[in-house]
Coordinates of C-alpha atoms and ligand atoms in Angstrom, one line a residue:
X212 CA 0.0 0.0 0.0
X213 CA 1.2 3.5 -0.8
X214 CA 2.1 6.2 1.6
X215 CA -0.9 8.3 2.6
X216 CA 0.1 11.7 1.3
X217 CA -3.0 13.3 2.9
X218 CA -1.5 12.6 6.3
X219 CA 0.5 15.8 6.0
X220 CA -0.7 18.4 8.5
X221 CA -3.1 16.0 10.3
X222 CA -2.7 16.2 14.1
X223 CA -1.1 13.2 15.7
X224 CA -1.7 12.6 19.4
X225 CA -1.9 13.7 22.1
X226 CA 0.1 10.7 23.4
X227 CA 0.6 10.7 27.1
X228 CA 3.4 8.8 29.0
X229 CA 4.3 8.7 32.7
X230 CA 7.9 8.1 33.6
X231 CA 9.9 7.8 36.8
X232 CA 13.6 8.2 37.8
X233 CA 14.1 4.5 37.0
X234 CA 13.3 5.2 33.4
X235 CA 15.8 8.0 33.4
X236 CA 18.5 5.8 34.9
X237 CA 17.8 2.8 32.7
X238 CA 18.2 5.0 29.7
X239 CA 21.5 6.4 30.9
X240 CA 22.8 2.8 31.5
X241 CA 21.5 1.8 28.1
X242 CA 23.7 4.5 26.4
X243 CA 26.8 3.6 28.4
X244 CA 26.8 5.9 31.4
X245 CA 28.1 4.4 34.7
X246 CA 30.1 5.4 37.7
X247 CA 32.0 7.9 35.6
X248 CA 28.7 9.8 35.1
X249 CA 26.9 9.0 38.3
X250 CA 24.7 12.1 38.0
X251 CA 22.7 10.3 35.3
X252 CA 22.6 6.9 37.1
X253 CA 21.9 7.7 40.8
X254 CA 18.6 9.0 42.0
X255 CA 20.3 11.3 44.4
X256 CA 20.7 14.7 42.5
X257 CA 19.7 12.8 39.3
X258 CA 20.1 14.7 36.0
X259 CA 18.5 13.7 32.7
X260 CA 20.5 13.2 29.5
X261 CA 19.0 15.4 26.8
X262 CA 18.7 12.5 24.4
X263 CA 16.4 10.7 26.8
X264 CA 13.8 12.9 25.1
X265 CA 13.7 10.4 22.2
X266 CA 14.1 7.3 24.3
X267 CA 11.6 4.8 22.8
X268 CA 9.7 4.4 26.1
X269 CA 8.5 8.0 25.7
X270 CA 8.0 7.9 21.9
X271 CA 7.1 4.4 20.8
X272 CA 3.3 5.0 21.0
X273 CA 3.7 8.2 19.1
X274 CA 5.8 6.7 16.4
X275 CA 3.3 3.8 16.1
X276 CA 0.5 6.3 15.4
X277 CA 2.8 8.1 13.0
X278 CA 3.5 4.9 11.1
X279 CA -0.2 4.1 10.9
X280 CA -1.2 7.6 9.8
X281 CA 1.3 7.7 7.0
X282 CA 0.8 4.1 6.1
X283 CA 4.6 3.7 5.9
X284 CA 6.0 0.3 5.0
X285 CA 7.5 -0.9 8.2
X286 CA 9.7 -3.5 6.5
X287 CA 11.9 -0.8 5.0
X288 CA 11.9 1.8 7.7
X289 CA 15.1 3.4 9.1
X290 CA 15.6 6.4 11.3
X291 CA 17.1 8.9 8.8
X292 CA 17.6 12.2 10.7
X293 CA 16.8 13.6 14.1
X294 CA 16.6 17.2 15.3
X295 CA 15.9 18.0 18.9
X296 CA 15.2 21.5 20.2
X297 CA 15.2 21.9 24.0
X298 CA 13.0 24.6 25.6
X299 CA 13.2 23.6 29.3
X300 CA 15.2 21.1 31.4
X301 CA 13.8 17.6 31.5
X302 CA 12.5 16.8 35.0
X303 CA 13.4 13.4 36.5
X304 CA 9.8 12.2 36.6
X305 CA 6.3 13.2 35.6
X306 CA 3.9 12.8 32.7
X307 CA 4.7 13.9 29.2
X308 CA 2.2 14.8 26.5
X309 CA 3.2 14.8 22.9
X310 CA 1.4 16.2 19.9
X311 CA 2.5 16.8 16.4
X312 CA 2.0 16.1 12.7
X313 CA 3.7 15.0 9.5
X314 CA 5.2 18.1 7.9
X315 CA 6.7 16.7 4.7
X316 CA 6.8 13.6 2.6
X317 CA 9.6 13.5 0.0
X318 CA 10.1 11.1 -2.9
X319 CA 13.6 9.8 -3.5
X320 CA 12.6 7.6 -6.4
X321 CA 14.1 4.1 -6.3
X322 CA 15.9 4.9 -3.1
X323 CA 12.7 5.3 -1.1
X324 CA 10.8 8.1 0.6
X325 CA 11.4 10.5 3.5
X326 CA 8.6 11.1 6.0
X327 CA 9.3 14.1 8.3
X328 CA 7.2 14.7 11.4
X329 CA 7.5 17.4 14.0
X330 CA 6.2 17.1 17.6
X331 CA 6.2 19.0 20.8
X332 CA 6.3 17.5 24.3
X333 CA 4.9 19.2 27.3
X334 CA 5.6 18.1 30.9
X335 CA 2.9 17.9 33.6
X336 CA 4.6 20.9 35.2
X337 CA 3.0 22.9 32.3
X338 CA 6.3 23.6 30.5
X339 CA 7.1 22.7 26.9
X340 CA 10.3 20.6 27.2
X341 CA 11.3 19.9 23.6
X342 CA 10.4 19.8 19.9
X343 CA 11.5 16.8 18.0
X344 CA 11.8 16.7 14.2
X345 CA 12.2 13.1 13.1
X346 CA 12.9 12.0 9.5
X347 CA 12.0 8.4 8.8
X348 CA 13.7 6.9 5.7
X349 CA 11.3 4.4 4.1
X350 CA 13.3 2.3 1.6
X351 CA 10.2 0.7 0.1
X352 CA 7.8 3.7 -0.4
X353 CA 9.6 5.9 -3.1
X354 CA 8.5 6.5 -6.7
X355 CA 5.1 8.2 -6.1
X356 CA 6.1 11.3 -8.1
X357 CA 6.5 13.7 -5.1
X358 CA 9.2 16.4 -4.7
X359 CA 12.7 15.4 -3.6
X360 CA 14.0 16.6 -0.2
X361 CA 16.2 19.7 -0.1
X362 CA 19.8 18.7 0.6
X363 CA 21.5 20.1 3.7
X364 CA 25.1 19.1 4.2
X365 CA 27.1 20.2 7.2
X366 CA 30.6 21.4 6.2
X367 CA 33.1 20.3 8.8
X368 CA 36.1 22.6 9.5
X369 CA 39.3 21.6 7.7
X370 CA 41.2 21.1 11.0
X371 CA 41.5 18.6 13.8
X372 CA 38.4 18.4 16.0
X373 CA 38.6 20.3 19.3
X374 CA 37.4 17.2 21.2
X375 CA 37.5 13.5 20.6
X376 CA 35.5 11.3 23.0
X377 CA 35.6 7.6 22.7
X378 CA 32.8 5.4 23.7
X379 CA 32.9 1.6 23.8
X380 CA 29.5 0.0 23.9
X381 CA 29.7 -3.5 25.4
X382 CA 28.9 -6.6 23.3
X383 CA 25.6 -6.8 25.2
X384 CA 24.7 -3.1 25.0
X385 CA 21.5 -3.5 22.9
X386 CA 20.2 -6.0 25.5
X387 CA 20.1 -3.2 28.1
X388 CA 19.1 -0.4 25.6
X389 CA 16.1 -2.3 24.4
X390 CA 14.6 -2.2 27.8
X391 CA 14.0 1.6 27.2
X392 CA 11.3 0.6 24.8
X393 CA 12.6 -0.4 21.4
X394 CA 12.3 -4.2 21.4
X395 CA 12.7 -4.7 17.7
X396 CA 14.2 -8.2 17.0
X397 CA 17.0 -6.8 14.8
X398 CA 18.8 -5.8 18.0
X399 CA 18.4 -9.0 19.9
X400 CA 17.6 -12.0 17.7
X401 CA 20.6 -13.5 15.8
X402 CA 18.4 -15.4 13.4
X403 CA 16.3 -12.3 12.6
X404 CA 19.5 -10.2 12.2
X405 CA 20.9 -12.8 9.7
X406 CA 17.6 -12.7 7.7
X407 CA 17.9 -8.9 7.5
X408 CA 21.4 -9.3 6.1
X409 CA 23.6 -8.7 9.1
X410 CA 26.1 -11.0 10.8
X411 CA 24.5 -10.5 14.1
X412 CA 22.2 -8.2 16.0
X413 CA 23.1 -4.5 15.5
X414 CA 23.2 -1.5 17.8
X415 CA 20.1 0.7 18.0
X416 CA 20.8 3.9 16.1
X417 CA 19.4 5.9 19.0
X418 CA 21.7 4.0 21.4
X419 CA 24.7 5.3 19.5
X420 CA 23.0 8.7 19.4
X421 CA 22.9 8.5 23.2
X422 CA 26.7 7.9 23.3
X423 CA 27.1 11.0 21.0
X424 CA 24.9 13.0 23.3
X425 CA 27.0 12.0 26.3
X426 CA 30.2 12.9 24.4
X427 CA 28.8 16.4 23.5
X428 CA 27.7 17.0 27.1
X429 CA 31.1 15.8 28.5
X430 CA 33.1 18.0 26.1
X431 CA 31.0 21.2 25.8
X432 CA 29.0 21.6 29.0
X433 CA 30.2 18.9 31.5
X434 CA 27.7 18.1 34.2
X435 CA 25.2 20.6 32.8
X436 CA 22.9 18.6 30.5
X437 CA 20.2 21.3 30.8
X438 CA 22.4 23.5 28.7
X439 CA 21.8 21.5 25.5
X440 CA 19.6 23.7 23.3
X441 CA 19.6 21.9 20.0
X442 CA 21.1 18.6 18.7
X443 CA 20.7 17.5 15.1
X444 CA 22.2 14.6 13.1
X445 CA 21.9 12.1 10.3
X446 CA 22.1 8.4 10.9
X447 CA 24.6 7.0 8.3
X448 CA 25.8 3.4 9.0
X449 CA 25.0 0.6 11.3
X450 CA 27.3 -0.5 14.1
X451 CA 27.8 -3.8 15.8
X452 CA 27.8 -4.0 19.6
X453 CA 31.3 -4.0 21.2
X454 CA 32.8 -1.8 18.5
X455 CA 34.2 1.4 19.7
X456 CA 33.1 4.8 18.4
X457 CA 34.7 8.2 18.6
X458 CA 32.6 11.4 18.6
X459 CA 34.5 14.2 17.0
X460 CA 33.5 17.7 18.1
X461 CA 34.4 21.1 16.5
X462 CA 33.6 24.2 18.4
X463 CA 32.5 26.7 15.7
X464 CA 31.2 29.7 17.6
X465 CA 29.7 30.9 20.8
X466 CA 27.5 28.0 22.0
X467 CA 27.8 26.2 18.7
X468 CA 29.5 23.0 17.6
X469 CA 29.6 20.5 14.8
X470 CA 30.0 16.8 15.4
X471 CA 30.0 13.3 14.0
X472 CA 30.4 9.9 15.4
X473 CA 32.8 7.5 13.6
X474 CA 33.9 3.9 13.9
X475 CA 37.1 4.1 16.0
X476 CA 39.0 1.6 13.8
X477 CA 37.7 2.1 10.3
X478 CA 36.8 5.8 10.6
X479 CA 33.5 5.1 8.9
X480 CA 30.8 7.7 9.8
X481 CA 28.1 6.1 11.9
X482 CA 26.3 9.4 12.6
X483 CA 27.1 12.5 10.7
X484 CA 25.9 16.0 9.8
X485 CA 25.8 16.7 13.5
X486 CA 25.1 20.2 14.9
X487 CA 24.9 21.2 18.5
X488 CA 23.8 24.5 20.2
X489 CA 24.2 25.0 23.9
X490 CA 23.8 27.7 26.6
X491 CA 21.6 28.7 29.4
X492 CA 17.9 28.3 29.1
X493 CA 16.0 31.5 28.6
X494 CA 13.5 31.1 31.4
X495 CA 9.8 31.2 30.5
X496 CA 8.9 34.5 32.2
X497 CA 6.1 35.5 30.0
X498 CA 3.3 33.7 31.8
X499 CA -0.5 34.1 31.9
X500 CA -1.3 32.2 35.1
X501 CA -4.7 33.3 36.4
X502 CA -5.3 35.5 33.3
X503 CA -8.5 34.9 31.2
X504 CA -8.0 35.3 27.5
X505 CA -10.7 35.5 24.7
X506 CA -9.5 34.7 21.3
X507 CA -12.0 35.1 18.4
X508 CA -11.8 32.9 15.4
X509 CA -9.6 30.5 17.4
X510 CA -10.8 27.3 15.7
X511 CA -8.1 27.4 13.1
X512 CA -5.0 29.3 11.8
X513 CA -3.6 32.1 13.8
X514 CA -6.3 32.1 16.5
X515 CA -5.7 28.4 17.2
X516 CA -1.9 29.0 17.5
X517 CA -2.5 31.9 20.0
X518 CA -5.1 30.0 22.1
X519 CA -2.7 27.0 22.4
X520 CA 0.3 29.0 23.4
X521 CA -1.6 31.2 25.8
X522 CA -3.0 28.0 27.5
X523 CA 0.4 26.4 27.6
X524 CA 1.6 29.5 29.4
X525 CA -1.1 29.3 32.0
X526 CA -4.1 31.3 30.6
X527 CA -7.7 30.2 30.8
X528 CA -8.9 30.6 27.3
X529 CA -12.3 31.2 25.6
X530 CA -11.9 29.6 22.2
X531 CA -14.5 31.5 20.0
X532 CA -15.2 30.3 16.5
X533 CA -18.4 30.4 14.4
X534 CA -17.0 27.6 12.2
X535 CA -18.3 29.2 9.0
X536 CA -16.9 29.1 5.5
X537 CA -13.9 31.1 4.4
X538 CA -16.2 33.9 3.0
X539 CA -18.4 33.8 6.1
X540 CA -21.2 32.1 4.3
X541 CA -23.1 29.1 5.7
X542 CA -24.5 28.3 9.1
X543 CA -21.3 27.5 10.9
X544 CA -20.3 24.5 13.1
X545 CA -19.1 24.0 16.6
X546 CA -16.4 21.6 15.7
X547 CA -13.3 23.9 15.1
X548 CA -13.7 25.6 18.5
X549 CA -14.4 22.3 20.2
X550 CA -11.4 20.6 18.6
X551 CA -9.0 23.4 19.9
X552 CA -10.6 23.2 23.4
X553 CA -9.9 19.5 23.3
X554 CA -6.3 20.1 22.3
X555 CA -5.8 22.5 25.1
X556 CA -7.4 20.2 27.7
X557 CA -5.4 17.3 26.5
X558 CA -2.2 19.3 27.2
X559 CA -3.5 19.9 30.7
X560 CA -4.7 23.5 30.0
X561 CA -8.1 25.2 30.7
X562 CA -10.4 26.3 27.9
X563 CA -14.1 26.6 27.0
X564 CA -15.6 26.8 23.5
X565 CA -17.9 29.6 22.3
X566 CA -19.6 29.5 18.9
X567 CA -21.0 33.1 18.7
X568 CA -20.8 35.3 15.7
X569 CA -18.5 38.3 16.4
X570 CA -20.4 40.3 13.8
X571 CA -23.4 40.9 16.0
X572 CA -23.5 42.9 19.3
X573 CA -25.3 40.0 21.0
X574 CA -22.6 37.6 19.8
X575 CA -19.9 39.9 21.3
X576 CA -21.7 40.2 24.6
X577 CA -22.2 36.5 24.8
X578 CA -18.5 35.8 24.1
X579 CA -17.4 37.9 27.0
X580 CA -20.2 36.5 29.2
X581 CA -18.8 33.0 28.4
X582 CA -15.5 34.2 29.8
X583 CA -17.0 35.7 32.9
X584 CA -19.3 32.8 33.6
X585 CA -16.5 30.2 33.1
X586 CA -13.5 31.9 34.6
X587 CA -14.8 35.0 36.4
X588 CA -13.2 37.8 34.4
X589 CA -11.5 38.8 31.2
X590 CA -7.9 40.2 30.9
X591 CA -7.0 39.6 27.3
X592 CA -9.0 40.0 24.1
X593 CA -7.5 39.0 20.7
X594 CA -9.7 40.2 17.9
X595 CA -8.7 37.7 15.3
X596 CA -11.8 36.3 13.6
X597 CA -11.8 37.0 9.9
X598 CA -13.2 36.3 6.5
X599 CA -12.4 37.3 2.9
X600 CA -14.7 38.3 0.0
X601 CA -12.3 39.6 -2.6
X602 CA -13.6 41.4 -5.7
X603 CA -12.3 44.2 -7.9
X604 CA -14.0 47.4 -6.8
X605 CA -16.7 47.7 -9.5
X606 CA -17.8 44.2 -8.7
X607 CA -17.7 44.8 -4.9
X608 CA -21.4 44.3 -4.2
X609 CA -22.8 45.9 -1.1
X610 CA -23.2 42.5 0.7
X611 CA -19.5 41.7 0.2
X612 CA -18.5 45.1 1.5
X613 CA -20.9 44.9 4.5
X614 CA -20.1 41.3 5.6
X615 CA -16.3 41.9 5.6
X616 CA -16.7 45.1 7.6
X617 CA -19.2 43.3 9.9
X618 CA -16.8 40.5 10.9
X619 CA -13.5 42.5 11.1
X620 CA -14.5 45.9 12.2
X621 CA -17.8 45.5 13.9
X622 CA -16.6 42.2 15.3
X623 CA -13.8 43.9 17.1
X624 CA -16.2 46.6 18.4
X625 CA -18.8 44.0 19.5
X626 CA -16.4 41.9 21.5
X627 CA -14.1 44.6 22.8
X628 CA -16.8 46.8 24.2
X629 CA -18.2 44.4 26.8
X630 CA -14.7 43.3 27.6
X631 CA -13.5 46.9 28.1
X632 CA -16.2 47.4 30.8
X633 CA -14.7 44.5 32.8
X634 CA -11.1 45.6 32.2
X635 CA -11.9 49.2 33.2
X636 CA -13.4 48.0 36.4
X637 CA -10.4 45.8 37.3
X638 CA -7.8 48.3 36.1
X639 CA -6.1 45.9 33.7
X640 CA -6.5 44.7 30.1
X641 CA -4.6 43.8 27.0
X642 CA -6.4 44.1 23.6
X643 CA -5.1 43.0 20.2
X644 CA -6.4 44.2 16.9
X645 CA -5.5 42.2 13.8
X646 CA -4.8 44.4 10.8
X647 CA -3.2 43.3 7.5
X648 CA -0.6 44.6 5.0
X649 CA -3.6 44.9 2.7
X650 CA -5.0 47.6 4.9
X651 CA -1.7 49.2 5.8
X652 CA -0.3 49.4 2.3
X653 CA -3.1 48.3 -0.1
X654 CA -3.9 45.3 -2.3
X655 CA -5.9 44.7 -5.5
X656 CA -9.3 43.3 -5.1
X657 CA -9.5 43.9 -1.3
X658 CA -11.1 47.3 -0.9
X659 CA -13.6 45.9 1.7
X660 CA -10.9 44.0 3.6
X661 CA -8.3 46.9 3.4
X662 CA -10.9 49.4 4.6
X663 CA -11.9 47.2 7.5
X664 CA -8.3 46.4 8.5
X665 CA -7.2 50.0 8.4
X666 CA -10.3 51.0 10.4
X667 CA -9.1 48.7 13.2
X668 CA -6.0 50.9 13.4
X669 CA -8.3 53.9 14.0
X670 CA -10.2 51.9 16.7
X671 CA -6.9 51.1 18.4
X672 CA -5.7 54.7 18.2
X673 CA -8.7 56.0 20.1
X674 CA -9.1 53.1 22.5
X675 CA -5.4 53.2 23.6
X676 CA -6.2 56.8 24.9
X677 CA -9.4 55.7 26.7
X678 CA -7.7 52.7 28.2
X679 CA -4.4 54.3 29.3
X680 CA -5.4 55.3 32.8
X681 CA -6.8 51.8 33.5
X682 CA -3.6 49.9 32.4
X683 CA -5.5 48.8 29.3
X684 CA -3.1 48.5 26.4
X685 CA -4.2 48.2 22.9
X686 CA -1.9 47.0 20.1
X687 CA -2.2 45.7 16.6
X688 CA -0.5 42.8 14.7
X689 CA -0.3 42.5 10.9
X690 CA 0.4 38.8 10.4
X691 CA 1.7 36.8 7.5
X692 CA 0.9 33.1 7.9
X693 CA -0.3 30.0 6.2
X694 CA -4.0 29.5 6.7
X695 CA -7.1 28.9 4.6
X696 CA -7.2 32.7 4.0
X697 CA -3.8 32.6 2.3
X698 CA -3.7 29.0 0.8
X699 CA -4.5 30.1 -2.7
X700 CA -2.4 33.3 -2.7
X701 CA 1.0 32.0 -1.5
X702 CA 3.4 29.8 -3.5
X703 CA 3.4 26.3 -2.0
X704 CA 7.0 26.4 -0.7
X705 CA 6.5 29.7 1.1
X706 CA 3.1 28.5 2.4
X707 CA 4.8 25.6 4.2
X708 CA 7.3 27.9 5.9
X709 CA 4.8 30.4 7.1
X710 CA 3.6 28.6 10.2
X711 CA 1.0 30.6 12.2
X712 CA 3.1 29.7 15.3
X713 CA 5.7 32.3 14.1
X714 CA 3.2 35.1 14.8
X715 CA 2.4 33.9 18.4
X716 CA 5.5 35.4 20.1
X717 CA 4.6 38.9 19.2
X718 CA 0.9 38.5 19.9
X719 CA 1.7 36.9 23.3
X720 CA 4.2 39.6 24.2
X721 CA 1.6 42.3 23.4
X722 CA -0.9 40.4 25.6
X723 CA 1.5 40.1 28.5
X724 CA 1.8 42.0 31.7
X725 CA 5.3 43.0 30.6
X726 CA 4.1 44.7 27.4
X727 CA 5.3 48.3 27.7
X728 CA 3.6 49.8 24.6
X729 CA 0.1 50.8 23.6
X730 CA -0.9 51.9 20.2
X731 CA 1.8 50.1 18.2
X732 CA 1.4 48.1 15.0
X733 CA 3.8 45.2 14.2
X734 CA 4.2 43.2 11.0
X735 CA 5.0 39.6 11.9
X736 CA 5.7 36.5 9.8
X737 CA 8.1 33.6 9.6
X738 CA 10.3 35.0 12.4
X739 CA 10.5 38.5 10.9
X740 CA 9.2 41.4 12.9
X741 CA 9.0 45.2 12.3
X742 CA 6.9 48.1 13.4
X743 CA 4.6 50.0 11.1
X744 CA 3.6 53.5 12.1
X745 CA 1.7 56.6 11.0
X746 CA 4.5 59.1 10.4
X747 CA 3.8 62.8 9.7
X748 CA 6.3 65.0 7.8
X749 CA 7.7 68.3 9.0
X750 CA 5.3 70.2 6.7
X751 CA 5.4 73.9 5.6
X752 CA 3.4 77.0 6.0
X753 CA 2.1 78.4 2.7
X754 CA 1.1 82.1 3.0
X755 CA 0.7 84.1 6.1
X756 CA -2.2 82.3 7.8
X757 CA -4.4 85.3 7.2
X758 CA -5.2 85.0 3.5
X759 CA -6.2 81.7 2.0
X760 CA -3.3 80.5 -0.2
X761 CA -3.9 79.6 -3.8
X762 CA -3.4 76.0 -5.2
X763 CA -0.6 77.5 -7.3
X764 CA 1.2 78.8 -4.1
X765 CA 0.7 75.3 -2.6
X766 CA 2.2 73.6 -5.6
X767 CA 5.2 75.8 -5.4
X768 CA 5.9 74.5 -2.0
X769 CA 4.9 70.9 -2.7
X770 CA 8.3 69.4 -2.0
X771 CA 8.4 70.9 1.5
X772 CA 4.8 69.7 2.1
X773 CA 5.4 66.2 0.9
X774 CA 8.8 65.4 2.3
X775 CA 9.0 63.0 5.2
X776 CA 12.3 64.5 6.3
X777 CA 11.8 65.4 10.0
X778 CA 8.9 62.9 10.1
X779 CA 7.5 62.2 13.5
X780 CA 4.8 60.1 15.2
X781 CA 2.0 61.7 17.1
X782 CA 0.3 59.9 20.0
X783 CA -2.8 62.0 20.1
X784 CA -4.9 64.3 17.8
X785 CA -3.8 67.2 20.0
X786 CA -0.2 66.7 19.1
X787 CA -1.0 67.3 15.5
X788 CA -3.2 70.3 16.2
X789 CA -0.4 71.6 18.4
X790 CA 2.0 71.2 15.6
X791 CA -0.2 73.4 13.3
X792 CA -0.6 76.0 16.0
X793 CA 3.2 76.0 16.6
X794 CA 3.8 76.7 12.9
X795 CA 2.1 80.1 13.4
X796 CA 3.4 81.0 16.8
X797 CA 6.2 83.5 16.9
X798 CA 9.5 81.5 17.2
X799 CA 11.3 82.0 20.5
Ligands
NAI1227 P1 -8.5 31.4 9.3 O1 -9.6 31.4 8.3 O2 -7.7 30.2 9.5 O3 -9.1 31.8 10.7 C1 -10.1 32.7 10.9 C2 -11.1 32.1 11.8 O4 -12.2 33.1 12.1 C3 -11.8 30.9 11.2 O5 -11.7 29.7 12.0 C4 -13.3 31.3 11.1 O6 -14.2 30.3 11.3 C5 -13.4 32.4 12.2 N1 -14.5 33.3 12.0 C6 -14.8 33.9 10.8 N2 -15.9 34.7 10.9 C7 -16.2 34.6 12.2 C8 -17.3 35.2 13.0 N3 -18.2 36.0 12.4 N4 -17.4 34.9 14.3 C9 -16.5 34.1 14.9 N5 -15.5 33.5 14.2 C10 -15.4 33.7 12.9 O7 -7.6 32.7 8.9 P2 -6.2 33.3 9.6 O8 -5.3 33.5 8.5 O9 -5.8 32.5 10.8 O10 -6.8 34.7 10.0 C11 -6.8 35.3 11.3 C12 -6.8 36.8 11.2 O11 -5.6 37.3 10.7 C13 -7.9 37.4 10.3 O12 -8.4 38.5 10.9 C14 -7.2 37.7 9.1 O13 -7.8 38.8 8.4 C15 -5.8 38.2 9.7 N6 -4.7 38.1 8.7 C16 -4.2 37.0 8.3 C17 -3.1 37.0 7.4 C18 -2.5 35.7 7.0 O14 -1.4 35.8 6.4 N7 -3.0 34.5 7.4 C19 -2.6 38.2 6.8 C20 -3.2 39.4 7.4 C21 -4.2 39.3 8.3

C-alpha cells in the first residue's frame, strides 16, 4: 500500500506517557553511562541526559501512530535524521504529553521516501520541554512522483576536532538499551538479524545517538545537560555491539559546535551532519497564570496558535469560532472551536468553547459572558476572527462590502466593548487588533478588507487613549501566515514555511503584563518582525495664515509639504493640532 500523502498536517496525538527516575537511569545505563557519570545513574541529585527525550519508552506509541497515519511500509523503515530543540530542562519524573503532525513527505525515487514529522512534548509541570523533528527513511515507499528533499550538508572545519571522545558499547549493549522501549528483533535475535542481512544483531541507532549526546555533554558543558539547546544529526551506517566509536566535536562559535560519530578503527561515519547548540535556558517568564483570554476565530489558523500558546503558558482561554466558510457564508459549526478546546485540555490546560458570531452585538456580549461565567473575568482579548470576500472594486457588491466590515471591524467593536467594561473595572487589560498589510499598504481586489483592516488601526488609536489610565493596552498585529485565508495566494514552498506559530511570540508579548507599549502596530511573519507607524512629515506654512493661499502657491511648496524628512509620530490628535498652532506661533 502506498504512503498516505493526505496525512501531511493532520494532528497526531496527544500521546501521554508517565515516567519515573528509574526510566531516566535505565536510559543512561543503556547508552553507556556508569560510575563515571553518576549524575545520570543515581537517584540522588539525578540529572537527565537530553537524548532521553527520544528514548523509545516515551515515543514508541507516538511513532506507532505516525506509522499508521502515514501508512509507511514498516519492513523498509530506518531512522534517517533527528533534530531536537530543547526549551526547558527535562525533570526526572512526571507525565509527558506529545502532539505533532507530519510536515513533509519527500520522494527519493528508487531509493525510497522520507517522512518528516514534528512534535512537541509538554511536561505535567506545564512547561514545553522539547520539539523533536524526526525524519524516517522508508526504503520501500519511493517513486510516487512527489518532490525530492532539499539537501542540507554540514561542512566540517578543515582542521582537527577540538574534542574526541571515545565510547565503547559493550557486546551486550542492545540488551540493556532495548529495555528503554525499542524491542525490535533486529537488535536481539541472531536469526532475525541474519535474515535482515547482518552478521548478528546490530546496535540501535538511537543508542549510538545517546553515546554521542554524552560525548557532547562531556566535552562542551560537563555536568550541565540542561544547557543542551539543539542537537541534530543524520544516521549514516549501522554499528555492531562491542565496536568502539569516537565522537569528533568542533567548536565553531559561541555556544555552537559541529560533530560526527565515527567507527574508532575504520573511521566510517556512523552518525554525521551533527550540529549542536548550547547555553543557558531562557526562562519562560512570559506567563499568563490566572489570566483569562478571549481569542476570536480561534478554531483554526492564527487564532488556534494563539489559544494553544496562551493556554500552555497558564491562561484560561475562551476559544471562540463560528466555524463558517472562508467567506463567512453558511450556518457554521461548533467543531473547530471544540477541537481546539480538546487540544488545550489534552495538554492539561483550561479552555471553554464559544460559537457566537462576532459580527453581532449579541454575539460579542455572549463571548465575554462566556469568559466571565466560566472563569470569572477577562484580561485579554485578541480580535482575530476574519473572512475574505475579494472582488475588484466595481464588482464589490454591497453585501460583500458589508459582511467583511461586519466581521473584522464591527466584530472587534462588538467583542471589545463588553470586555472593556470588565477591564476598566479591574484596572487591567490587553487588547489586540488584527490588521493586514492589505489595509496598511493596499492590495488589489480587497477594498472591503483593506478598509476594515485600516479602520481597526483607528479603533486602536482612540481606544489606547481611553484605556491608558486603567492599564489597558491596545496594540495591533499585521500577520503573515499559512491558513485557509492565504492558501490560494502564496506559493506552496512559502506557504509551508509560514507557520502561524511564528506570529504567536509577538501577539503573546503584546498580551503580557510585561508589554510596555500601547498603540503600536507590528508586522509579523516567519520570524521577521518590524513596526509600522503613521508618520507625519515636517510640513510647511504656505502664505501668512491670514489670506487663503492659492493652489498654485501650494504647488510651489509641494516638495516641502510632501517630504517625510523630520517625520514624526503623534500619540494624540492634540499633538498634530499643536504642531499646526506652533507653525504660526512666533518663534522664540
Ligand atoms: P483562518 O480562516 O484560519 O481563521 C479565521 C477564523 O475566524 C476561522 O476559523 C473562522 O471560522 C473564524 N471566523 C470567521 N468569521 C467569524 C465570525 N463572524 N465569528 C467568529 N469566528 C469567525 O484565517 P487566519 O489567517 O488565521 O486569520 C486570522 C486573522 O488574521 C484574520 O483577521 C485575518 O484577516 C488576519 N490576517 C491573516 C493573514 C495571514 O497571512 N494569514 C494576513 C493578514 C491578516
